[in-house]
JSON list of C-alpha atoms in Angstrom, two decimals:
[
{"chain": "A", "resi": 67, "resn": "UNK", "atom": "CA", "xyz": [111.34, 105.72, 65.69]},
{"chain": "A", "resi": 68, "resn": "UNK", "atom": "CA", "xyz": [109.36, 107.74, 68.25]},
{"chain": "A", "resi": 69, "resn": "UNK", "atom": "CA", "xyz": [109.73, 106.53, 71.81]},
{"chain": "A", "resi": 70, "resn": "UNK", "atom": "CA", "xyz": [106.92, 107.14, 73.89]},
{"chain": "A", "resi": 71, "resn": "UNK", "atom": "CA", "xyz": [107.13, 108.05, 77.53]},
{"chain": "A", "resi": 72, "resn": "UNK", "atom": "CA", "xyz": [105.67, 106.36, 80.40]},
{"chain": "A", "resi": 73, "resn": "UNK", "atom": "CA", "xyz": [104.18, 107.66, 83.27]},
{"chain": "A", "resi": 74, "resn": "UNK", "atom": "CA", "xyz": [106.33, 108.89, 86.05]},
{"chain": "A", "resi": 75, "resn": "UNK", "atom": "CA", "xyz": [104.59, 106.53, 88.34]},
{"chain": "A", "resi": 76, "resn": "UNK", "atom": "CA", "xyz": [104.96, 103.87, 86.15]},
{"chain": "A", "resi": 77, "resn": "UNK", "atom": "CA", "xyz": [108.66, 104.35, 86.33]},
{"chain": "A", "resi": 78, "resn": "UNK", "atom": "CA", "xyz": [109.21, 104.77, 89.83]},
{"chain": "A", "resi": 79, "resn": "UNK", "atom": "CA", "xyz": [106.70, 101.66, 90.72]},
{"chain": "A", "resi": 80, "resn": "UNK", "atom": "CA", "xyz": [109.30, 99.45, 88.07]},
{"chain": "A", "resi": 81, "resn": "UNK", "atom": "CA", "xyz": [112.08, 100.68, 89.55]},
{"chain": "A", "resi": 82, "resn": "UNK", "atom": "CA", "xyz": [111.12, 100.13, 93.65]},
{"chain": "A", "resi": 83, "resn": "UNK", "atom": "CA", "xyz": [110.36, 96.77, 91.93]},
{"chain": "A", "resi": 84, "resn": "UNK", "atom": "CA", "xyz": [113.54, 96.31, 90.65]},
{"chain": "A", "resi": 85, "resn": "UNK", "atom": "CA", "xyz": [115.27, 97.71, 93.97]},
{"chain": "A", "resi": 86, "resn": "UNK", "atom": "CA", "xyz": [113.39, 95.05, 95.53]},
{"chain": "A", "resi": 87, "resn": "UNK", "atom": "CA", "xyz": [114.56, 92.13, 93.86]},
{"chain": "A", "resi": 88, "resn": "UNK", "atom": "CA", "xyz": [118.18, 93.12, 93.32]},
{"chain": "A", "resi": 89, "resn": "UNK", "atom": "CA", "xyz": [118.81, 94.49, 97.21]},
{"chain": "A", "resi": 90, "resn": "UNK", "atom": "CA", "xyz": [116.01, 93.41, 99.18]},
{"chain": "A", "resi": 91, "resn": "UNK", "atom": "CA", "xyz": [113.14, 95.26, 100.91]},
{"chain": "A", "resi": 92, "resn": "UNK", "atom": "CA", "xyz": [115.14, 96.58, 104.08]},
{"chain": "A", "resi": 93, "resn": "UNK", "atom": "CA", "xyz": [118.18, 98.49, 101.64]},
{"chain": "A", "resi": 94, "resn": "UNK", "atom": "CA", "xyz": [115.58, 99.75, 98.85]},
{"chain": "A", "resi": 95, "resn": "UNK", "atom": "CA", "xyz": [114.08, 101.36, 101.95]},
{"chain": "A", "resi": 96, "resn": "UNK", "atom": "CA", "xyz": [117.73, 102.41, 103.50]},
{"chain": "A", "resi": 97, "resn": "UNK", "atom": "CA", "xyz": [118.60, 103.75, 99.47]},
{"chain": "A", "resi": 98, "resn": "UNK", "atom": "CA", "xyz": [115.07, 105.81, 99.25]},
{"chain": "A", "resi": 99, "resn": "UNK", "atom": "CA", "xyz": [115.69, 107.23, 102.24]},
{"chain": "A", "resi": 100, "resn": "UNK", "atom": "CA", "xyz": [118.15, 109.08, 101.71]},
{"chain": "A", "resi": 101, "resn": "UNK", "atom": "CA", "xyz": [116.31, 110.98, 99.36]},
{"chain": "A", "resi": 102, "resn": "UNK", "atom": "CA", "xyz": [113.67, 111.65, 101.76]},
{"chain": "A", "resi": 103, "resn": "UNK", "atom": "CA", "xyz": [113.57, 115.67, 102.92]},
{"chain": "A", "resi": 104, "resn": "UNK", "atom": "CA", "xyz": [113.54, 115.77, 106.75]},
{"chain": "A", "resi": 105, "resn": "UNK", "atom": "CA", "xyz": [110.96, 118.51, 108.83]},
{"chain": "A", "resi": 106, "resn": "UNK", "atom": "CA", "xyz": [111.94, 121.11, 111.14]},
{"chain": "A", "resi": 107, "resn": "UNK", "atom": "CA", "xyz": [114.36, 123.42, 111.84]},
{"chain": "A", "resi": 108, "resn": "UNK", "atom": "CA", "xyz": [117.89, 122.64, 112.17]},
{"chain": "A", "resi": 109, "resn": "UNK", "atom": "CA", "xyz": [119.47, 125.84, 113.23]},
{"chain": "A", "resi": 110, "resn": "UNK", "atom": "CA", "xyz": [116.74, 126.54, 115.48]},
{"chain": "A", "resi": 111, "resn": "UNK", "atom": "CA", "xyz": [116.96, 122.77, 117.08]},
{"chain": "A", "resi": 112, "resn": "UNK", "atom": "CA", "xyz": [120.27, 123.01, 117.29]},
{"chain": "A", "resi": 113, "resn": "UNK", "atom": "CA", "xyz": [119.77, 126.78, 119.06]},
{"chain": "A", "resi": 114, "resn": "UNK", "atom": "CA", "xyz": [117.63, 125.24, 121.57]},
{"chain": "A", "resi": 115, "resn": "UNK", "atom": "CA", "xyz": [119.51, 122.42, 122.49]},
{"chain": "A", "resi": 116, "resn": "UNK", "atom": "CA", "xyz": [123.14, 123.85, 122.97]},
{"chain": "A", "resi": 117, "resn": "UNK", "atom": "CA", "xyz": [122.47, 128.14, 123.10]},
{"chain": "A", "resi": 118, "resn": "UNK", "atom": "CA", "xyz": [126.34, 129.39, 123.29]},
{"chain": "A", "resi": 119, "resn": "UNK", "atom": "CA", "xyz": [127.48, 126.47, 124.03]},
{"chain": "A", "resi": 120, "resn": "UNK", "atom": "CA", "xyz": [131.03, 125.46, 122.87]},
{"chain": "A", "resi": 121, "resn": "UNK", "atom": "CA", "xyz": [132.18, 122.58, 120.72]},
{"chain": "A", "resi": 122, "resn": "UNK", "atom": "CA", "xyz": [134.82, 121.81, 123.47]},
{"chain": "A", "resi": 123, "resn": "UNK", "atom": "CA", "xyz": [132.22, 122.43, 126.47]},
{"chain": "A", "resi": 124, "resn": "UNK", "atom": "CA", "xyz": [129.80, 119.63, 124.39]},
{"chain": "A", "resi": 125, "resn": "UNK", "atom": "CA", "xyz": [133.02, 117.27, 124.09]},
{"chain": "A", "resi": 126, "resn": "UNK", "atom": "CA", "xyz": [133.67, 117.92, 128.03]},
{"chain": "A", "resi": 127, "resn": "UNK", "atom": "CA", "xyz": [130.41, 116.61, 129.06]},
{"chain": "A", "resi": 128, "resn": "UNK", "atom": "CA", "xyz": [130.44, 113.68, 126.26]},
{"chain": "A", "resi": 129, "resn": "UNK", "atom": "CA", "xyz": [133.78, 112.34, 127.46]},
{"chain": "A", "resi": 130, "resn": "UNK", "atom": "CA", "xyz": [132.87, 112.96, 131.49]},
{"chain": "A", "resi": 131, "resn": "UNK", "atom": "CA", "xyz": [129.75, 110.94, 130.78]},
{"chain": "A", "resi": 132, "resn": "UNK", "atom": "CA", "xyz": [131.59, 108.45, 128.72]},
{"chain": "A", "resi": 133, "resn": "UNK", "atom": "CA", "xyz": [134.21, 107.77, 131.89]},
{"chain": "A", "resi": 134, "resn": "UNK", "atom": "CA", "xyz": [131.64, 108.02, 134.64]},
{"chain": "A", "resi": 135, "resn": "UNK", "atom": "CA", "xyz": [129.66, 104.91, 132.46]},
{"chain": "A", "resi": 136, "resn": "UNK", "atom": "CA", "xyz": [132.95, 103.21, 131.78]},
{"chain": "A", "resi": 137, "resn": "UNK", "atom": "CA", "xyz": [133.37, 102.78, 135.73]},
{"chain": "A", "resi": 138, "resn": "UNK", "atom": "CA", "xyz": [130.60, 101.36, 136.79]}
]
């Protein structure tokens, strides 16, 4: 028995379909998502943002912000 195979289109437009019904719109959109490929330039953002920066100079800040919030 030959099987004959559909479209690729055909198969993802059943299967959103079937996403849909089981889970909903909002988590077949959170589940395709994370397939999605993001733009840019990590390293380079990254680069920009902090330079030399150090992982404990980042923390610093974060938990000197964190306090000065806190006491308001």
């Amino acid at each position: 028995m030959a099987v004959t195979a559909k479209p690729l289109a055909e198969v993802t437009q059943n299967a959103i379909r079937v996403l849909c019904r089981e889970l909903g719109v909002a988590d077949t959109l959170r589940f395709l998502n994370q397939f999605a490929t993001g733009s840019g330039n990590y390293a380079q953002d990254r680069e920009d943002l902090f330079g030399n920066v150090s992982l404990d100079e980042i923390l610093n800040t974060v938990r000197n912000r964190s306090s000065l919030l806190r006491d308001r």
